[in-house]
Coordinates of C-alpha atoms and ligand atoms in Angstrom, one line a residue:
X1 CA -22.7 -1.8 4.0
X2 CA -19.8 -1.3 5.2
X3 CA -17.8 2.0 2.9
X4 CA -14.6 1.0 1.4
X5 CA -12.6 4.6 0.7
X6 CA -9.4 3.0 1.3
X7 CA -8.2 -0.7 0.3
X8 CA -4.2 -2.1 1.5
X9 CA -2.3 -4.8 -0.1
X10 CA 0.4 -6.4 1.8
X11 CA 1.5 -7.7 -1.9
X12 CA 3.6 -10.4 -0.6
X13 CA 4.6 -13.8 -2.2
X14 CA 6.3 -13.1 -4.9
X15 CA 9.3 -15.0 -4.2
X16 CA 7.6 -18.5 -3.4
X17 CA 5.2 -18.2 -6.7
X18 CA 9.1 -17.9 -8.8
X19 CA 9.8 -21.3 -6.5
X20 CA 7.0 -23.5 -7.5
X21 CA 7.6 -22.1 -11.4
X22 CA 10.9 -22.8 -10.9
X23 CA 11.8 -19.4 -12.1
X24 CA 14.3 -16.3 -10.6
X25 CA 12.6 -14.5 -7.7
X26 CA 12.7 -11.5 -10.0
X27 CA 10.2 -13.3 -12.5
X28 CA 7.5 -13.2 -9.8
X29 CA 8.4 -9.6 -9.2
X30 CA 7.6 -9.3 -13.2
X31 CA 4.3 -10.9 -13.1
X32 CA 3.3 -9.1 -9.6
X33 CA 3.3 -5.5 -11.4
X34 CA 1.4 -7.2 -14.2
X35 CA -1.2 -8.1 -11.5
X36 CA -0.9 -4.6 -9.9
X37 CA -1.9 -3.1 -13.5
X38 CA -4.7 -5.3 -13.6
X39 CA -6.4 -4.7 -9.7
X40 CA -5.6 -0.9 -9.8
X41 CA -7.7 -0.7 -13.0
X42 CA -10.8 -3.0 -11.2
X43 CA -10.5 -1.1 -8.1
X44 CA -11.1 2.5 -10.0
X45 CA -13.9 0.9 -12.0
X46 CA -15.2 -0.2 -8.0
X47 CA -15.0 3.5 -6.9
X48 CA -13.1 2.8 -4.7
X49 CA -11.0 6.3 -3.4
X50 CA -7.7 4.8 -2.9
X51 CA -5.3 2.0 -2.8
X52 CA -2.1 1.6 -1.6
X53 CA 0.3 -1.5 -2.2
X54 CA 3.1 -2.4 -0.2
X55 CA 5.8 -2.8 -2.8
X56 CA 9.3 -2.8 -1.2
X57 CA 9.4 -2.2 3.6
X58 CA 12.3 -0.5 5.3
X59 CA 14.1 -3.7 5.5
X60 CA 14.1 -4.7 2.1
X61 CA 17.5 -3.7 1.7
X62 CA 18.3 -6.1 3.9
X63 CA 17.8 -8.6 0.3
X64 CA 20.6 -9.4 -2.4
X65 CA 21.8 -7.0 -4.0
X66 CA 20.4 -7.8 -6.9
X67 CA 16.8 -8.7 -6.2
X68 CA 16.9 -5.1 -4.7
X69 CA 18.2 -3.5 -7.8
X70 CA 16.0 -5.5 -10.4
X71 CA 13.0 -3.9 -7.5
X72 CA 14.1 -0.6 -8.1
X73 CA 13.9 -0.9 -12.1
X74 CA 10.0 -2.2 -12.0
X75 CA 8.6 1.6 -11.7
X76 CA 10.1 2.6 -14.9
X77 CA 8.8 -0.8 -16.2
X78 CA 5.2 -0.6 -14.4
X79 CA 5.1 3.1 -16.0
X80 CA 6.5 3.3 -19.3
X81 CA 4.4 0.2 -20.0
X82 CA 0.4 1.6 -18.4
X83 CA 0.9 5.5 -17.9
X84 CA -1.4 5.5 -20.8
X85 CA -3.9 3.4 -19.1
X86 CA -3.6 4.8 -15.8
X87 CA -4.3 8.2 -17.4
X88 CA -7.1 7.3 -19.5
X89 CA -8.8 5.4 -16.0
X90 CA -8.2 8.6 -14.5
X91 CA -5.7 7.2 -12.1
X92 CA -3.4 9.2 -9.8
X93 CA -0.2 8.2 -8.7
X94 CA 1.2 9.2 -5.3
X95 CA 4.3 7.5 -2.7
X96 CA 4.2 7.2 0.9
X97 CA 7.7 6.2 2.4
X98 CA 11.1 7.4 2.7
X99 CA 12.7 8.9 -0.6
X100 CA 15.8 9.6 0.4
X101 CA 17.6 6.4 0.4
X102 CA 16.0 5.4 -3.0
X103 CA 18.6 5.4 -6.6
X104 CA 17.3 8.9 -8.2
X105 CA 16.5 7.2 -11.2
X106 CA 13.9 5.2 -9.9
X107 CA 13.1 8.4 -7.8
X108 CA 12.9 10.8 -11.0
X109 CA 10.6 7.7 -13.0
X110 CA 7.7 7.9 -9.7
X111 CA 8.3 11.4 -9.7
X112 CA 7.2 11.6 -13.0
X113 CA 4.2 9.4 -12.8
X114 CA 3.1 11.6 -10.0
X115 CA 3.6 14.6 -11.7
X116 CA 1.7 13.5 -14.8
X117 CA -1.4 12.1 -13.1
X118 CA -1.2 15.1 -10.7
X119 CA -4.8 16.3 -11.9
X120 CA -6.5 12.8 -12.2
X121 CA -9.8 12.4 -10.2
X122 CA -10.0 8.9 -9.8
X123 CA -8.2 5.8 -7.8
X124 CA -5.3 6.8 -5.7
X125 CA -2.8 4.3 -6.5
X126 CA -0.7 5.2 -3.7
X127 CA 2.8 3.0 -3.8
X128 CA 4.8 2.9 0.1
X129 CA 8.0 2.7 -1.8
X130 CA 11.0 2.3 1.2
X131 CA 8.7 2.7 3.4
X132 CA 8.0 1.5 7.3
X133 CA 5.7 1.8 9.5
X134 CA 8.0 2.8 12.9
X135 CA 10.3 5.2 10.5
X136 CA 7.5 7.3 9.4
X137 CA 6.1 8.2 13.2
X138 CA 9.8 8.7 14.5
X139 CA 9.4 11.1 11.2
X140 CA 6.3 12.2 12.1
X141 CA 7.2 12.8 16.0
X142 CA 10.3 14.7 15.0
X143 CA 8.5 16.9 11.9
X144 CA 6.0 17.4 15.0
X145 CA 9.2 18.3 17.6
X146 CA 10.6 20.9 15.3
X147 CA 7.0 22.7 14.5
X148 CA 6.8 22.9 18.6
X149 CA 10.1 24.0 18.9
X150 CA 9.5 26.9 16.2
X151 CA 6.3 27.5 17.8
X152 CA 4.2 26.8 14.9
X153 CA 1.5 23.9 17.2
X154 CA 1.1 23.1 20.7
X155 CA -2.0 20.9 19.8
X156 CA -0.6 17.2 19.9
X157 CA -3.4 15.3 19.7
X158 CA -4.2 11.8 18.0
X159 CA -5.9 14.1 15.1
X160 CA -2.8 16.5 14.7
X161 CA -0.6 14.2 14.7
X162 CA -2.0 12.3 11.5
X163 CA -1.1 15.8 9.8
X164 CA 2.5 14.9 10.4
X165 CA 2.3 11.2 8.6
X166 CA 2.9 10.3 4.8
X167 CA -0.9 9.0 4.5
X168 CA -2.1 13.0 5.6
X169 CA -4.5 13.5 2.7
X170 CA -5.9 9.9 2.5
X171 CA -8.4 8.6 3.9
X172 CA -8.9 5.7 6.8
X173 CA -7.7 2.7 5.7
X174 CA -11.1 0.1 5.8
X175 CA -9.9 -3.3 4.5
X176 CA -5.9 -4.3 4.6
X177 CA -5.5 -7.6 2.6
X178 CA -2.7 -9.4 2.7
X179 CA -1.9 -12.5 -0.3
X180 CA 0.8 -15.3 1.1
X181 CA -0.3 -16.5 4.4
X182 CA 1.6 -14.7 7.1
X183 CA -0.2 -13.7 9.8
X184 CA 1.8 -10.8 10.2
X185 CA 1.6 -6.8 9.3
X186 CA 5.3 -6.9 8.9
X187 CA 5.7 -3.1 9.5
X188 CA 2.9 -1.8 6.8
X189 CA 0.8 1.6 8.4
X190 CA 0.7 0.8 11.8
X191 CA -0.7 4.0 13.2
X192 CA -3.6 4.0 10.6
X193 CA -4.8 0.1 10.9
X194 CA -6.3 1.0 14.2
X195 CA -9.4 0.0 13.4
X196 CA -9.0 -1.8 9.6
X197 CA -10.7 -5.0 8.8
X198 CA -8.0 -7.7 7.8
X199 CA -8.2 -10.5 5.0
X200 CA -5.5 -12.7 4.5
X201 CA -5.6 -14.9 1.7
X202 CA -3.2 -18.4 0.6
X203 CA -3.2 -16.5 -2.8
X204 CA 0.7 -15.8 -3.5
X205 CA 0.6 -12.0 -4.9
X206 CA 1.6 -13.4 -8.5
X207 CA -2.4 -15.7 -8.8
X208 CA -4.5 -12.7 -7.2
X209 CA -6.6 -11.4 -9.4
X210 CA -9.6 -9.3 -9.8
X211 CA -12.3 -12.1 -9.0
X212 CA -10.3 -13.1 -5.8
X213 CA -11.0 -8.8 -4.5
X214 CA -14.1 -9.7 -5.3
X215 CA -14.7 -12.3 -2.8
X216 CA -12.1 -9.9 0.1
X217 CA -14.8 -7.1 -0.5
X218 CA -18.1 -9.9 0.0
X219 CA -16.8 -10.7 3.3
X220 CA -15.6 -7.2 3.9
X221 CA -19.1 -6.8 3.7
X222 CA -19.8 -9.6 5.8
X223 CA -17.6 -7.4 8.8
X224 CA -19.6 -5.9 12.2
X225 CA -17.2 -2.5 12.5
X226 CA -17.6 -1.5 15.7
X227 CA -14.8 1.1 16.2
X228 CA -15.0 0.1 20.0
X229 CA -18.2 0.6 20.3
X230 CA -21.5 -2.1 21.2
X231 CA -22.4 -4.0 19.0
X232 CA -26.2 -3.8 19.4
X233 CA -27.2 -6.5 17.1
X234 CA -26.2 -9.1 19.5
X235 CA -27.7 -9.6 22.3
X236 CA -25.5 -9.8 25.6
Ligands
LIG301 C1 6.5 -9.5 -1.6 O1 7.1 -10.8 -2.4 C2 7.5 -8.8 -2.7 C3 8.2 -7.7 -1.8 C4 8.6 -8.1 -0.3 C5 9.2 -6.8 -3.0 P1 8.4 -11.7 -1.1 O2 9.4 -11.4 -2.5 O3 8.6 -10.8 0.0 O4 7.9 -13.1 -1.9 P2 7.6 -14.6 -0.7 O5 7.4 -14.2 0.7 O6 9.6 -14.9 -0.6 O7 7.5 -15.7 -1.2
LIG302 C1 6.7 -7.1 3.0 O1 6.5 -8.6 2.9 C2 7.0 -5.9 2.5 C3 6.4 -5.8 1.4 C4 5.4 -6.9 0.7 C5 7.1 -5.2 0.1 P1 8.1 -9.0 3.5 O2 8.3 -10.5 2.9 O3 8.5 -8.3 3.3 O4 7.4 -9.4 5.0 P2 8.3 -10.4 5.9 O5 9.8 -10.6 5.7 O6 7.5 -12.2 5.1 O7 7.3 -9.9 7.0
LIG303 MG1 7.8 -12.0 1.4

């Protein structure tokens, strides 16, 4: 049985879902938020320790101002509707990414949610928000260089480098699900997914469901994880 401590999801396909339903792109993002609420509560009930969701990438600023502004207003909508339920379910909110470019009002809403839920011990709902994997690695390298220059540490290796990443306190990513068919990583968790299992589904994020998460986990359970070692169940 493969352990599933950390599930990461690239929640893609909101725009295509909206187009298919003849709705504005923002309606796809709104529906996506409701799906996230349901998946969060369900993942918590399954005993998953951490759910990292890609909500906004460092490249998503290239979108129209209207769309970006709408996405920046979503944390307010999400937490205003669901903070009570997150508390009842012992869910703790975290964020990874570059906070600096996020509008102050949006950051305040997120920081309030982080603060309100900080003592919860159930699922960690970790938002990758203004997150880019390359940016994270560069920031980590800079932070290490500063510590090195100040004589704080000189022992750079794979393990110590992890302490400079946003994910320093989180378990290894076991499973990465991407909805919306695209076979790419789009700058998500580049360092962390070295040995994660991948599942790409054709379902667009606003149509993703608890049942489909069950099916993904079932598939994950069938995977033989080798971590570079030899698969001793095979005769070759
Ligand atoms: C993912 O859905 C949400 C964000 C990137 C914020 P998209 O908006 O990328 O949806 P598609 O890929 O255009 O369908
Ligand atoms: C990845 O989706 C980012 C998020 C889901 C937040 P994109 O829609 O931005 O990815 P590309 O542009 O198709 O690679
Ligand atoms: Mg997309």
